[in-house]
Coordinates of C-alpha atoms in Angstrom, one line a residue:
M1 CA 85.8 63.4 105.1
T2 CA 84.3 65.1 107.6
E3 CA 85.6 64.6 111.3
K4 CA 84.0 65.3 114.5
N5 CA 85.0 65.1 118.3
N6 CA 82.8 63.7 120.9
N7 CA 82.5 66.9 123.5
N8 CA 82.1 64.7 126.3
S9 CA 85.7 62.5 126.0
S10 CA 88.8 64.0 124.2
L11 CA 88.9 60.0 122.7
K12 CA 85.6 59.4 121.3
K13 CA 86.0 60.7 117.8
S14 CA 84.5 60.2 114.5
F15 CA 84.3 61.2 110.6
T16 CA 82.5 60.6 107.7
I17 CA 83.7 59.6 104.0
K18 CA 82.1 60.2 100.9
I19 CA 83.3 57.5 97.8
P20 CA 81.9 58.5 94.6
Y21 CA 79.6 56.3 92.6
I22 CA 82.4 56.2 89.8
L23 CA 85.2 54.7 92.0
V24 CA 82.4 52.0 93.1
E25 CA 81.6 51.5 89.6
K26 CA 85.0 51.0 88.6
Q27 CA 85.3 48.0 91.3
L28 CA 82.3 47.0 90.3
N29 CA 83.5 46.3 87.0
V30 CA 86.5 44.3 88.5
E31 CA 83.9 41.7 90.6
Y32 CA 81.9 41.6 87.3
D33 CA 85.5 40.5 85.7
K34 CA 86.2 38.5 88.1
L35 CA 82.8 36.7 88.3
S36 CA 82.6 35.8 84.6
K37 CA 85.8 33.8 84.8
S38 CA 85.0 31.9 87.7
L39 CA 80.8 31.2 87.1
K40 CA 80.0 28.0 86.0
I41 CA 75.9 28.3 84.6
Q42 CA 74.3 26.5 82.8
G43 CA 74.2 27.3 78.8
F44 CA 77.4 29.6 79.0
R45 CA 80.4 28.2 78.3
P46 CA 83.3 28.7 81.0
G47 CA 84.7 32.4 81.2
K48 CA 81.7 33.2 78.5
V49 CA 79.4 34.7 80.7
P50 CA 78.1 37.9 79.5
L51 CA 78.8 40.9 81.5
S52 CA 75.1 41.4 81.4
F53 CA 73.6 38.9 83.1
I54 CA 76.1 39.2 85.6
R55 CA 75.7 42.8 86.6
N56 CA 71.5 42.5 86.8
K57 CA 71.7 38.9 88.3
Y58 CA 74.8 40.0 91.0
F59 CA 74.7 43.3 91.7
K60 CA 73.4 43.3 95.4
E61 CA 75.8 40.6 96.4
A62 CA 78.8 42.5 94.8
I63 CA 78.0 46.3 95.4
N64 CA 78.0 45.1 99.4
K65 CA 81.2 42.9 98.8
V66 CA 82.3 46.3 97.0
S67 CA 81.5 48.8 99.4
E68 CA 82.3 47.4 102.4
K69 CA 86.1 47.2 101.2
L70 CA 86.3 50.6 99.6
I71 CA 84.9 51.6 102.9
Q72 CA 87.6 49.8 105.1
E73 CA 90.3 50.8 103.1
E74 CA 89.3 54.7 103.2
G75 CA 88.9 54.4 106.5
N76 CA 92.0 52.7 107.3
K77 CA 93.6 56.0 104.9
T78 CA 92.3 58.1 107.3
F79 CA 93.4 56.5 110.6
E80 CA 96.7 56.7 109.0
K81 CA 96.8 60.5 108.1
N82 CA 95.4 61.4 111.6
D83 CA 97.9 58.9 113.9
Y84 CA 94.8 57.3 115.3
R85 CA 95.7 54.8 117.2
L86 CA 92.5 52.4 118.3
A87 CA 91.8 51.8 121.6
V88 CA 88.7 49.3 120.1
Q89 CA 87.4 47.9 116.9
P90 CA 85.2 51.5 115.3
K91 CA 81.7 51.2 114.4
V92 CA 80.7 51.6 110.9
K93 CA 76.9 53.5 110.3
L94 CA 76.7 53.4 105.9
L95 CA 74.7 56.3 105.1
S96 CA 73.9 55.8 101.9
E97 CA 71.9 53.4 99.8
L98 CA 73.8 50.9 98.2
K99 CA 72.5 51.5 94.4
E100 CA 73.5 52.7 91.0
N101 CA 74.7 56.2 90.7
I102 CA 74.2 56.7 94.7
D103 CA 77.7 57.5 96.2
L104 CA 78.7 55.6 99.2
E105 CA 78.8 57.8 102.5
A106 CA 79.9 56.0 105.4
E107 CA 80.3 57.4 109.1
F108 CA 83.3 56.1 111.4
S109 CA 82.5 56.2 115.6
F110 CA 85.7 54.9 117.5
E111 CA 87.5 55.9 120.5
I112 CA 91.8 56.4 120.4
L113 CA 94.4 55.6 122.6
P114 CA 95.7 58.5 125.1
K115 CA 98.8 60.2 123.9
F116 CA 101.5 61.1 127.3
E117 CA 105.1 60.8 127.6
I118 CA 106.7 58.2 129.3
N119 CA 108.0 59.3 132.4
D120 CA 112.2 58.9 133.0
L121 CA 112.0 55.3 133.9
N122 CA 116.1 56.1 135.4
K123 CA 114.4 58.8 138.2
I124 CA 112.0 55.5 139.2
K125 CA 113.4 54.3 142.9
L126 CA 112.9 50.8 143.8
K127 CA 113.3 48.4 146.5
K128 CA 114.6 44.9 145.9
Y129 CA 114.3 42.3 148.6
I130 CA 116.8 39.4 148.2
S131 CA 116.4 36.3 150.8
S132 CA 119.2 33.6 150.6
V133 CA 118.3 29.9 150.5
T134 CA 119.7 28.2 154.1
D135 CA 120.2 25.0 155.4
E136 CA 117.9 25.5 157.8
D137 CA 115.4 26.7 154.9
I138 CA 116.0 23.2 153.1
D139 CA 115.6 21.0 156.4
N140 CA 112.0 22.8 157.1
V141 CA 111.4 21.5 153.6
I142 CA 113.0 18.2 154.2
K143 CA 110.7 17.4 157.1
K144 CA 107.3 17.9 155.4
L145 CA 108.6 16.1 152.1
H146 CA 108.9 13.5 154.8
N147 CA 105.5 14.2 156.8
D148 CA 103.8 13.9 153.0
N149 CA 105.5 11.0 151.5
R150 CA 104.8 8.7 154.7
I151 CA 103.7 5.2 154.3
F152 CA 100.2 4.3 155.3
K153 CA 99.0 0.4 156.3
K154 CA 95.7 -0.5 157.3
A155 CA 95.2 -1.2 160.8
T156 CA 94.1 -4.1 163.0
K157 CA 90.1 -3.6 163.7
D158 CA 90.8 -3.3 167.2
R159 CA 92.7 -0.2 166.9
V160 CA 91.6 3.1 167.9
A161 CA 92.0 6.3 165.7
K162 CA 94.8 8.5 166.7
K163 CA 96.0 11.8 165.9
N164 CA 98.1 12.0 162.4
D165 CA 96.0 8.9 161.7
R166 CA 94.2 8.6 157.8
L167 CA 90.9 7.5 158.0
L168 CA 88.4 6.5 154.9
I169 CA 85.1 7.9 155.9
S170 CA 81.5 8.2 154.7
Y171 CA 78.8 10.1 156.1
K172 CA 75.8 11.9 155.5
G173 CA 75.0 15.2 156.6
Y174 CA 71.3 17.0 158.0
I175 CA 70.0 20.0 158.8
E176 CA 66.3 19.9 160.4
K177 CA 66.2 16.4 159.4
E178 CA 67.1 17.0 155.2
Q179 CA 70.1 16.9 154.0
F180 CA 71.6 19.4 152.5
E181 CA 74.1 20.2 149.4
G182 CA 78.5 19.6 150.5
G183 CA 77.0 17.4 153.2
T184 CA 77.2 14.1 151.9
A185 CA 80.3 12.0 151.2
E186 CA 81.6 8.0 150.5
N187 CA 84.8 6.7 151.1
Q188 CA 86.5 10.0 152.3
L189 CA 90.0 10.3 153.3
I190 CA 90.9 12.9 156.2
D191 CA 93.8 13.1 157.6
L192 CA 93.6 13.7 161.4
G193 CA 95.6 16.9 162.7
N194 CA 95.6 18.0 159.1
N195 CA 92.9 20.7 159.9
S196 CA 91.2 20.3 156.8
Y197 CA 87.5 19.4 158.9
L198 CA 85.6 21.5 161.2
P199 CA 87.9 20.8 164.4
E200 CA 84.5 19.0 166.4
F201 CA 84.0 17.1 163.4
E202 CA 88.1 15.3 163.4
K203 CA 88.2 15.7 167.9
N204 CA 84.9 13.4 167.5
L205 CA 87.1 10.7 165.4
I206 CA 89.6 10.2 167.7
G207 CA 88.8 7.5 169.8
K208 CA 86.9 5.3 166.9
K209 CA 87.4 2.0 165.6
S210 CA 86.9 1.2 161.9
K211 CA 83.3 0.0 161.3
D212 CA 82.6 1.9 164.3
E213 CA 79.3 4.4 163.3
F214 CA 77.7 7.0 165.4
N215 CA 76.2 10.5 164.2
L216 CA 77.8 14.0 165.7
N217 CA 76.0 17.2 166.5
I218 CA 77.5 20.4 165.4
V219 CA 77.5 24.3 165.1
F220 CA 78.6 25.6 161.5
P221 CA 80.6 28.6 162.7
N222 CA 79.4 31.9 161.5
N223 CA 82.4 32.8 159.4
Y224 CA 82.2 29.3 157.8
H225 CA 82.7 29.9 154.0
V226 CA 79.0 28.8 152.8
E227 CA 76.9 31.6 153.9
K228 CA 73.8 29.7 154.1
L229 CA 75.5 27.0 156.4
K230 CA 76.5 29.8 158.9
N231 CA 75.5 29.3 162.6
K232 CA 73.0 26.1 161.5
N233 CA 72.8 23.3 163.4
A234 CA 73.4 19.9 161.9
T235 CA 73.9 16.1 162.4
F236 CA 76.7 14.1 160.2
K237 CA 76.1 10.7 160.2
I238 CA 79.6 9.1 160.5
V239 CA 81.0 5.8 159.2
V240 CA 84.5 4.9 159.7
N241 CA 85.2 2.4 157.0
E242 CA 89.3 2.1 157.6
I243 CA 91.8 3.4 159.8
S244 CA 95.5 3.7 158.6
I245 CA 98.7 3.7 160.5
P246 CA 101.4 6.2 159.7
E247 CA 105.1 5.0 159.2
D248 CA 107.8 7.2 158.4
L249 CA 109.9 6.8 155.6
K250 CA 113.7 5.3 157.2
D251 CA 115.8 8.0 156.1
D252 CA 116.4 10.9 153.8
Q253 CA 118.0 8.7 151.1
E254 CA 114.6 6.9 151.2
L255 CA 112.8 9.8 150.4
A256 CA 115.3 10.7 147.5
I257 CA 115.0 8.2 146.0
K258 CA 111.4 7.8 146.5
L259 CA 111.6 11.8 144.9
G260 CA 113.2 11.1 141.6
A261 CA 116.9 12.0 143.5
K262 CA 119.9 10.0 143.1
S263 CA 121.4 11.0 146.8
P264 CA 120.3 13.1 149.4
K265 CA 122.8 15.3 148.6
E266 CA 121.4 15.6 144.8
L267 CA 117.5 15.9 146.7
R268 CA 118.5 19.2 148.6
E269 CA 120.3 21.0 145.6
K270 CA 116.7 20.5 143.7
I271 CA 115.2 21.9 147.0
S272 CA 117.4 25.0 147.2
N273 CA 117.3 25.4 143.5
E274 CA 113.3 25.7 144.2
L275 CA 113.3 27.9 147.0
M276 CA 115.6 30.2 145.4
K277 CA 113.2 30.4 142.4
Y278 CA 110.5 30.3 144.7
S279 CA 112.5 33.7 146.3
E280 CA 113.2 35.1 142.9
D281 CA 109.7 35.1 142.2
L282 CA 108.6 36.9 145.4
S283 CA 111.3 39.7 145.5
F284 CA 109.9 40.0 141.7
A285 CA 106.0 40.2 142.9
I286 CA 106.9 42.9 145.1
L287 CA 109.4 44.7 142.7
K288 CA 105.8 44.8 140.2
S289 CA 104.0 46.1 143.0
Q290 CA 106.0 49.1 143.6
I291 CA 106.3 49.9 139.5
I292 CA 102.2 49.3 139.6
K293 CA 101.7 52.0 142.2
N294 CA 104.5 54.2 140.4
I295 CA 101.9 54.0 137.2
V296 CA 98.9 54.8 139.2
D297 CA 100.8 57.7 140.9
N298 CA 102.4 59.0 138.4
Y299 CA 100.6 59.2 135.0
K300 CA 97.4 61.1 134.5
F301 CA 95.5 61.2 130.5
D302 CA 91.6 60.1 129.6
L303 CA 90.6 56.6 129.6
P304 CA 89.0 55.2 126.6
P305 CA 84.8 54.8 128.5
T306 CA 84.8 51.6 126.2
L307 CA 88.0 50.0 128.0
V308 CA 87.1 51.0 131.5
T309 CA 83.5 49.6 130.6
R310 CA 84.6 46.3 129.7
E311 CA 87.2 45.7 132.6
E312 CA 84.1 46.7 134.5
E313 CA 82.5 43.7 133.6
I314 CA 85.1 41.4 134.0
I315 CA 85.8 42.7 137.5
R316 CA 82.2 42.5 138.2
A317 CA 81.9 39.1 136.8
N318 CA 84.8 38.0 138.7
F319 CA 83.2 39.3 141.9
K320 CA 80.3 37.2 141.6
K321 CA 82.0 34.1 140.9
E322 CA 83.9 34.7 143.9
N323 CA 81.2 35.9 146.0
D324 CA 78.7 33.4 145.0
Q325 CA 77.8 31.8 148.2
K326 CA 77.9 35.2 150.3
K327 CA 76.3 38.3 151.0
E328 CA 78.5 40.6 149.8
T329 CA 77.2 43.3 147.1
E330 CA 79.4 44.8 144.8
D331 CA 80.3 48.7 145.7
P332 CA 80.0 50.7 142.1
K333 CA 82.6 53.1 142.9
L334 CA 85.4 50.9 143.7
T335 CA 84.8 48.3 140.5
L336 CA 85.2 52.0 138.5
L337 CA 87.7 52.9 140.4
E338 CA 89.5 49.3 139.5
A339 CA 88.4 48.9 136.2
E340 CA 90.3 53.0 135.8
K341 CA 93.3 51.5 137.7
K342 CA 93.7 48.5 135.3
V343 CA 92.8 50.3 132.2
K344 CA 95.4 53.0 133.2
I345 CA 98.5 50.3 134.0
G346 CA 97.4 48.6 130.8
I347 CA 97.9 51.2 128.2
V348 CA 101.6 52.3 130.3
L349 CA 102.9 49.6 129.9
S350 CA 102.1 49.3 126.3
E351 CA 103.5 52.3 125.7
I352 CA 106.4 51.7 126.8
G353 CA 106.9 48.1 125.6
I354 CA 105.9 49.6 121.4
K355 CA 108.8 52.5 122.8
N356 CA 111.2 50.4 123.4
K357 CA 110.7 47.0 120.8
I358 CA 108.7 44.5 123.3
N359 CA 107.4 41.6 121.8
V360 CA 106.9 37.8 122.6
T361 CA 108.1 35.3 120.5
N362 CA 106.6 32.0 119.6
Q363 CA 108.8 30.2 122.2
E364 CA 107.3 32.3 124.7
I365 CA 104.4 31.5 124.0
E366 CA 105.3 27.6 123.8
T367 CA 107.0 27.6 127.3
E368 CA 103.9 29.3 129.3
L369 CA 102.0 26.7 127.2
A370 CA 103.6 23.9 128.5
K371 CA 103.8 25.0 131.9
I372 CA 99.6 25.0 132.0
C373 CA 100.3 21.2 130.1
M374 CA 102.7 19.7 133.0
Q375 CA 99.7 20.9 135.7
Y376 CA 97.3 18.4 133.6
P377 CA 99.1 15.1 132.9
G378 CA 97.7 12.6 130.4
K379 CA 95.5 15.7 128.6
E380 CA 98.6 17.7 126.5
K381 CA 97.2 16.8 123.5
E382 CA 94.2 18.2 123.7
I383 CA 95.0 21.2 125.9
V384 CA 97.3 22.2 123.3
E385 CA 94.7 21.5 120.3
F386 CA 92.3 23.5 122.4
Y387 CA 95.0 26.7 122.4
K388 CA 96.0 26.3 119.1
N389 CA 92.1 26.3 118.0
N390 CA 91.2 29.2 119.8
P391 CA 93.2 32.5 119.0
A392 CA 91.6 34.4 122.1
H393 CA 93.0 31.9 124.2
M394 CA 96.3 31.6 123.3
N395 CA 96.3 35.2 123.0
S396 CA 95.5 35.4 126.6
L397 CA 98.9 33.7 127.0
K398 CA 100.7 36.2 125.4
S399 CA 99.8 39.3 127.7
P400 CA 101.4 38.0 131.4
I401 CA 104.4 37.3 129.1
F402 CA 104.3 41.1 127.8
E403 CA 103.9 42.8 131.5
N404 CA 106.4 41.0 132.7
K405 CA 109.0 41.8 130.1
V406 CA 107.9 45.6 130.4
I407 CA 108.7 45.3 134.1
K408 CA 111.8 43.9 134.4
L409 CA 113.2 46.4 131.6
I410 CA 111.4 49.7 134.1
A411 CA 113.0 47.6 137.0
D412 CA 116.3 47.5 135.0
K413 CA 116.5 51.1 134.0
A414 CA 115.2 52.0 137.7
T415 CA 117.7 53.4 140.2
V416 CA 117.0 49.9 142.6
K417 CA 118.4 49.6 146.2
E418 CA 118.8 46.0 147.1
E419 CA 118.1 44.9 151.0
K420 CA 118.9 41.5 152.2
V421 CA 116.1 39.7 153.9
S422 CA 115.5 36.5 155.6
S423 CA 112.8 33.7 153.7
E424 CA 110.4 34.2 156.4
D425 CA 110.0 38.2 156.1
L426 CA 110.4 38.1 152.7
N427 CA 107.1 36.1 152.8
S428 CA 105.7 38.1 155.9
K429 CA 106.0 41.1 153.2
I430 CA 104.1 39.4 150.1
A431 CA 101.6 38.2 152.8
A432 CA 100.8 41.9 153.6
L433 CA 101.1 43.0 150.0
E434 CA 97.9 41.1 149.5
K435 CA 96.6 41.6 152.4
E436 CA 96.5 45.7 150.9
I437 CA 95.4 44.7 147.9
V438 CA 92.3 43.0 149.1
S439 CA 91.8 45.6 151.7
N440 CA 92.0 48.2 148.7
K441 CA 88.8 46.2 146.7
K442 CA 86.4 46.4 149.4

């Protein structure tokens, strides 16, 4: 074996292997023997096909199969002997011809994972925010649930639309007398006061009656989410098909029964548990961000170029998808920095997980898959089959589970200072964190 290092990176390596033809020939004879026993060829009894016949007819097929097997085995021995941990699958280049009496020679080119020492996890200092659920928090949820579960009854024809009414409308939007994409809808529900449409749109629906038809001229704001519609003058032809008036539920008992609880007390307990789970998830997210920052700031090592390039491609594709309607252009330097950061985080978390023997169980993967199924009622069977038939997608469920288990391990070993905060403060901290993440990407 001859080994070479790439001067541009300590992680890029290559080596050549050479296998004497006598070993190739030995494996070829084994392969010929197998074929002689399994082949069914007219004129020969089963298992009695002459080796000379097989050698002449199936040499190319056999040497391809044998060479691939021998090259892979010899390569694996070299990887194991040198304690190489591959970052990506190696590239194998055949250097010799696959002919009789010619030694087998191949070159392996590959990238390895960096070697580094894991920092003392006990020396990491973290702050954990703890929020308790108050009666006021539960009351606010109850109030929202009452609003979300109102009963709407059809209004009389002479009743004009008011705030909080639900309207069924149809409309067609025109720019310079031409209909534009996304500007047309039939029988669209709109709750007045929810601010789900442009303010001028909702404002001009108030006071209208069922079956009213009217034109509305508006100017799309310069911060509108569809780039090509910003600052454009548009005319909407609107028809009010129906107006419905909201009626509140009688009391908390009626709300509880509608939501599957036996009593208001049970409903409040369910809400309390959900709010506590939500607070714990927010607290964990903040804790995780601190750990990620610690990894980024305190680990320095070379990164496998191919992993960085792949991450760049993912970031670039996501940027294009998110900014499809915008004129924003991707900054290659920021993309590279983000890719390097993600690769570094992944390598460090993986190393900590391996050293601490963290594994993801089938039960944990099934639980995660069940959560996905809950989002698509009625399609559970199709979703389960899709994941089971697509190993790459099934494996994608494993990565975040593994990552969070490692994060929890680090948090358990670190020095954690707890601080009690209100639910509003906790939400504010998450909002600030999300804003910081978005800002760092620009």
